[in-house]
XYZ file of C-alpha atoms in Angstrom:
341
model
C -9.403 -85.090 94.318
C -6.648 -86.808 92.336
C -4.558 -84.335 90.397
C -4.514 -85.001 86.647
C -1.209 -86.258 85.277
C -0.147 -83.934 82.484
C 1.961 -84.772 79.466
C 3.464 -82.494 76.832
C 0.284 -82.338 74.729
C -1.792 -81.368 77.774
C 0.568 -78.499 78.479
C 0.565 -77.315 74.876
C -3.237 -77.471 74.836
C -3.352 -75.313 77.971
C -0.889 -72.904 76.381
C -3.074 -72.692 73.271
C -6.238 -72.013 75.269
C -4.458 -69.228 77.156
C -4.021 -67.432 73.852
C -7.213 -68.496 72.045
C -9.800 -69.627 74.616
C -12.667 -69.852 72.074
C -10.721 -71.383 69.190
C -12.259 -74.502 67.678
C -10.653 -77.860 68.296
C -10.004 -78.157 64.550
C -8.109 -74.851 64.492
C -6.094 -75.688 67.608
C -5.401 -79.183 66.271
C -4.074 -77.810 63.004
C -1.664 -75.472 64.806
C -0.511 -78.057 67.366
C -0.429 -80.905 64.792
C -2.835 -82.897 66.980
C -6.160 -84.645 66.451
C -9.128 -82.384 67.260
C -11.134 -85.126 68.990
C -8.107 -85.990 71.134
C -7.772 -82.345 72.197
C -11.460 -82.173 73.124
C -11.213 -85.339 75.221
C -8.175 -83.978 77.018
C -9.866 -80.649 77.706
C -12.955 -82.442 79.017
C -10.747 -84.501 81.349
C -8.977 -81.405 82.687
C -12.279 -79.568 83.052
C -13.869 -82.479 84.909
C -10.855 -82.573 87.237
C -11.542 -78.862 87.906
C -8.084 -77.910 86.715
C -9.201 -75.619 83.871
C -12.205 -73.450 83.129
C -12.843 -70.882 80.415
C -14.753 -67.981 81.916
C -15.404 -64.455 80.722
C -13.453 -61.376 81.752
C -16.069 -58.627 81.847
C -15.171 -55.183 80.644
C -15.127 -53.045 83.778
C -17.791 -50.710 82.474
C -20.204 -53.649 82.333
C -20.285 -54.017 86.113
C -18.809 -50.890 87.675
C -18.419 -47.152 87.370
C -15.467 -47.271 89.793
C -11.888 -48.492 89.639
C -10.772 -51.366 91.897
C -9.101 -50.918 95.277
C -6.034 -52.919 96.341
C -6.261 -53.609 100.068
C -3.572 -54.743 102.514
C -4.805 -55.893 105.925
C -2.967 -56.222 109.224
C -4.471 -58.540 111.846
C -4.388 -59.135 115.564
C -5.523 -61.906 117.893
C -6.309 -64.287 115.020
C -4.440 -66.374 112.468
C -4.261 -64.985 108.918
C -6.224 -67.918 107.489
C -9.028 -67.473 110.048
C -9.449 -63.828 109.048
C -9.133 -64.737 105.361
C -12.043 -67.148 105.775
C -14.194 -64.351 107.233
C -13.338 -61.997 104.372
C -14.464 -64.641 101.887
C -18.160 -63.794 102.286
C -17.842 -60.022 101.953
C -19.306 -58.553 98.736
C -17.307 -57.380 95.712
C -14.127 -59.332 96.562
C -12.282 -60.178 93.351
C -9.106 -61.594 94.919
C -8.062 -62.869 98.346
C -4.574 -63.922 99.397
C -2.362 -64.587 102.383
C 0.999 -62.964 101.717
C 4.394 -62.536 103.315
C 5.557 -59.150 104.590
C 4.212 -56.552 107.005
C 0.578 -57.028 105.985
C -0.360 -60.725 106.023
C -3.517 -60.404 103.896
C -4.179 -58.866 100.478
C -7.504 -58.356 98.700
C -8.841 -56.642 95.615
C -12.258 -54.988 95.933
C -14.138 -54.011 92.790
C -17.568 -52.693 93.708
C -20.183 -51.318 91.287
C -19.772 -47.685 92.420
C -17.640 -45.429 94.586
C -20.326 -45.507 97.275
C -20.380 -49.313 97.243
C -16.568 -49.315 97.350
C -16.605 -47.148 100.487
C -19.129 -49.469 102.107
C -17.103 -52.574 101.209
C -13.909 -51.129 102.712
C -15.844 -49.999 105.798
C -17.115 -53.555 106.340
C -13.538 -54.854 106.346
C -12.801 -52.799 109.461
C -15.553 -54.647 111.320
C -14.252 -58.159 110.542
C -12.983 -59.779 113.790
C -9.204 -59.979 113.764
C -8.646 -57.064 111.371
C -6.378 -54.501 113.014
C -5.619 -52.117 110.176
C -6.709 -51.634 106.564
C -4.448 -49.983 103.979
C -6.593 -49.307 100.895
C -4.804 -48.256 97.699
C -7.142 -47.020 94.935
C -6.092 -47.986 91.426
C -5.504 -44.915 89.243
C -4.897 -46.915 86.078
C -4.474 -50.618 85.371
C -3.012 -52.771 82.638
C -4.898 -56.067 82.789
C -2.736 -59.110 82.210
C -4.435 -62.008 83.975
C -5.856 -63.629 80.864
C -2.616 -63.289 78.867
C -0.054 -64.453 81.440
C 2.113 -66.830 79.424
C 3.123 -70.300 80.705
C 5.494 -70.490 77.678
C 4.501 -73.991 76.577
C 4.410 -73.120 72.858
C 6.831 -72.231 70.087
C 6.851 -68.693 68.738
C 5.278 -69.937 65.489
C 2.434 -71.631 67.373
C 1.866 -68.502 69.448
C 1.745 -66.304 66.354
C -0.698 -68.624 64.582
C -3.012 -68.756 67.598
C -2.984 -64.985 67.982
C -3.987 -64.681 64.316
C -7.083 -66.741 65.098
C -8.217 -64.289 67.752
C -7.144 -61.038 66.152
C -5.868 -60.299 69.652
C -4.849 -56.764 70.498
C -2.948 -55.592 73.582
C -5.408 -55.004 76.407
C -4.100 -51.554 77.195
C -5.388 -49.441 80.061
C -8.560 -50.720 81.725
C -11.335 -48.214 82.387
C -14.717 -48.324 84.087
C -16.554 -46.777 81.122
C -20.046 -48.138 80.419
C -21.097 -48.983 76.834
C -22.245 -46.022 74.736
C -25.860 -47.136 75.112
C -27.531 -49.580 77.507
C -27.463 -53.230 76.550
C -30.598 -54.894 75.275
C -32.084 -57.715 77.330
C -30.729 -60.232 74.815
C -27.227 -58.738 75.035
C -27.303 -58.828 78.827
C -28.349 -62.473 78.751
C -25.550 -63.399 76.348
C -22.977 -61.477 78.420
C -24.087 -63.343 81.559
C -23.817 -66.704 79.755
C -20.351 -65.927 78.366
C -19.088 -64.845 81.774
C -19.871 -68.320 83.106
C -18.646 -70.278 80.060
C -16.794 -68.452 77.326
C -16.430 -71.594 75.210
C -20.213 -71.933 75.004
C -21.496 -72.099 71.429
C -24.131 -69.741 70.077
C -26.504 -72.721 69.828
C -26.109 -73.635 73.505
C -26.481 -69.989 74.536
C -29.629 -69.739 72.415
C -31.130 -72.736 74.213
C -30.220 -71.400 77.673
C -31.414 -67.863 76.911
C -34.513 -68.722 74.901
C -33.181 -66.967 71.792
C -33.227 -67.969 68.146
C -29.882 -69.494 67.171
C -29.330 -66.852 64.483
C -30.003 -64.088 67.029
C -27.676 -65.668 69.601
C -24.919 -66.034 67.005
C -25.207 -62.347 66.045
C -25.282 -61.137 69.652
C -22.369 -63.385 70.724
C -20.303 -61.983 67.868
C -21.127 -58.413 68.906
C -20.401 -59.011 72.600
C -16.983 -60.442 71.752
C -16.145 -57.907 69.032
C -17.036 -54.985 71.320
C -14.802 -56.434 74.044
C -17.643 -56.485 76.570
C -16.480 -60.004 77.467
C -12.987 -61.378 76.857
C -12.681 -65.183 77.100
C -10.125 -66.159 79.714
C -8.637 -69.519 80.712
C -8.368 -70.105 84.456
C -6.179 -72.902 85.822
C -4.882 -74.365 89.058
C -1.404 -73.035 88.408
C 0.265 -75.146 91.119
C -0.810 -78.324 89.327
C 1.008 -77.022 86.267
C 4.228 -76.488 88.219
C 3.834 -72.735 88.852
C 3.860 -72.610 92.642
C 4.994 -69.064 93.472
C 2.637 -66.153 92.979
C 4.062 -62.796 94.001
C 3.181 -59.161 94.453
C 5.485 -56.200 93.849
C 5.205 -52.658 95.146
C 7.538 -50.254 93.385
C 8.647 -46.711 94.113
C 9.168 -45.023 90.767
C 11.020 -41.854 89.745
C 8.739 -38.906 88.904
C 7.362 -39.159 85.367
C 8.496 -42.749 84.869
C 5.316 -44.572 85.958
C 3.773 -45.143 82.483
C 7.009 -46.560 81.063
C 7.657 -48.761 84.119
C 4.129 -50.170 83.913
C 4.485 -50.827 80.181
C 7.798 -52.650 80.648
C 6.461 -54.796 83.490
C 3.340 -55.566 81.458
C 5.500 -56.992 78.665
C 7.154 -59.580 80.916
C 5.629 -63.090 80.542
C 5.569 -63.579 84.334
C 3.223 -60.621 84.852
C -0.491 -60.926 85.604
C -1.293 -57.286 86.334
C 0.339 -53.878 86.548
C -1.450 -50.996 88.264
C -0.724 -47.391 89.141
C -2.033 -46.923 92.689
C -2.420 -43.972 95.044
C 0.599 -44.612 97.279
C 4.220 -43.609 97.735
C 4.965 -47.056 96.221
C 3.025 -46.061 93.137
C 3.216 -49.186 90.952
C 1.713 -52.478 92.083
C 2.233 -55.640 90.040
C 1.361 -59.304 90.492
C 2.830 -62.296 88.751
C 3.464 -66.023 88.751
C 6.639 -68.110 88.442
C 7.638 -71.722 89.003
C 9.297 -71.327 92.403
C 11.133 -68.922 94.680
C 14.416 -69.387 92.831
C 12.665 -68.248 89.658
C 11.300 -65.265 91.565
C 14.824 -64.320 92.666
C 15.975 -64.449 89.034
C 12.980 -62.368 87.967
C 13.763 -59.654 90.525
C 17.539 -59.650 90.006
C 17.500 -59.834 86.203
C 14.162 -58.904 84.584
C 13.114 -56.248 87.100
C 16.623 -54.876 87.529
C 16.751 -53.957 83.831
C 13.819 -51.543 84.127
C 14.994 -47.932 84.507
C 13.247 -45.554 86.863
C 12.845 -47.878 89.864
C 13.867 -46.321 93.179
C 12.711 -49.062 95.590
C 11.200 -52.543 95.299
C 9.082 -54.463 97.825
C 8.478 -58.154 97.052
C 5.919 -60.373 98.823
C 5.066 -64.002 98.114
C 1.436 -65.089 98.006
C 1.348 -67.986 100.467
C -2.285 -68.878 99.729
C -4.683 -67.519 97.111
C -8.168 -68.933 97.745
C -9.783 -66.535 95.272
C -8.401 -65.067 92.074
C -10.410 -63.193 89.482
C -13.725 -63.882 91.255
C -13.055 -67.654 91.148
C -12.595 -69.738 94.296
C -9.803 -72.310 94.182
C -7.810 -74.614 96.432
C -5.228 -77.354 96.068
C -7.538 -80.102 97.327
C -10.547 -79.657 95.048
C -9.340 -77.349 92.272
C -11.465 -74.580 90.776
C -14.639 -73.798 92.691
C -17.444 -71.248 92.565
C -17.235 -68.331 90.155
C -18.572 -65.139 91.766
C -19.152 -63.255 88.526
C -19.698 -59.513 89.085
C -23.297 -58.350 88.688
C -23.964 -56.388 85.493
C -25.072 -52.766 85.850
């Protein structure tokens, strides 16, 4: 597949959709001082090239009563990519990556229950080539993936886009189900928004067999309740961000919440999690290249008090991120949306 050639307006459009994935073309055009029909054509071109896709980030309580597990795998007798390919078909795999460091593979498992989590980890031990599995349960997580900032916009543009969404900080993620079970119509709308969070109420009504007025009301509720958060996914390498990384941090006693909050505020961060390990904070992020990563570690990270030790690994390949398959040859692939409870 030929990579799309991006100009300044393409990048600003992508930056806008990061902040306001469901904003209308008219609203985005007004903020970016660009023609709405031009923006739609450009988005359609990027979408067709499989560079961008707006999916839904499901609230954890919609699909699980358990927290995710961060898994590091050692291998023997096989290449890392061969084992990675075998892991691809296991259930409940949110993320897969080949990384540098002592453990060549990293995965995130988010199963619907603790029992299903145990079974998923157990199956990893039986994959040919897997020598050792180091599973780190998340104790708390600040979700950042949908608000990682490529910094393509001015501060004024960012502020105006955030006003459109009424966006609030994501805060700590929990696996708490809704107060009462969803209706069949709500479940249908949630499933539709997970696959395409720019879908209109009219198109959802047609796909779900609902009246347009009903679909509009249910879509509004699903989004207002935070059951689904629209999220732009991209092929970051095609945008010039080629170095994804993972940090494991040893933190002074009592400092974990503040360290996580400070890391979460950095624009390079995708996720910050408190995990059950002697290296108690795990964070992932994305920068342009390895030189930028060195600056991030030596300057941004070094300013955070309470850090006792830092382990940095580079993600050498990331064939799945947030349930979405991706590669540099064909772009964004299949979305393995988690099954609703």
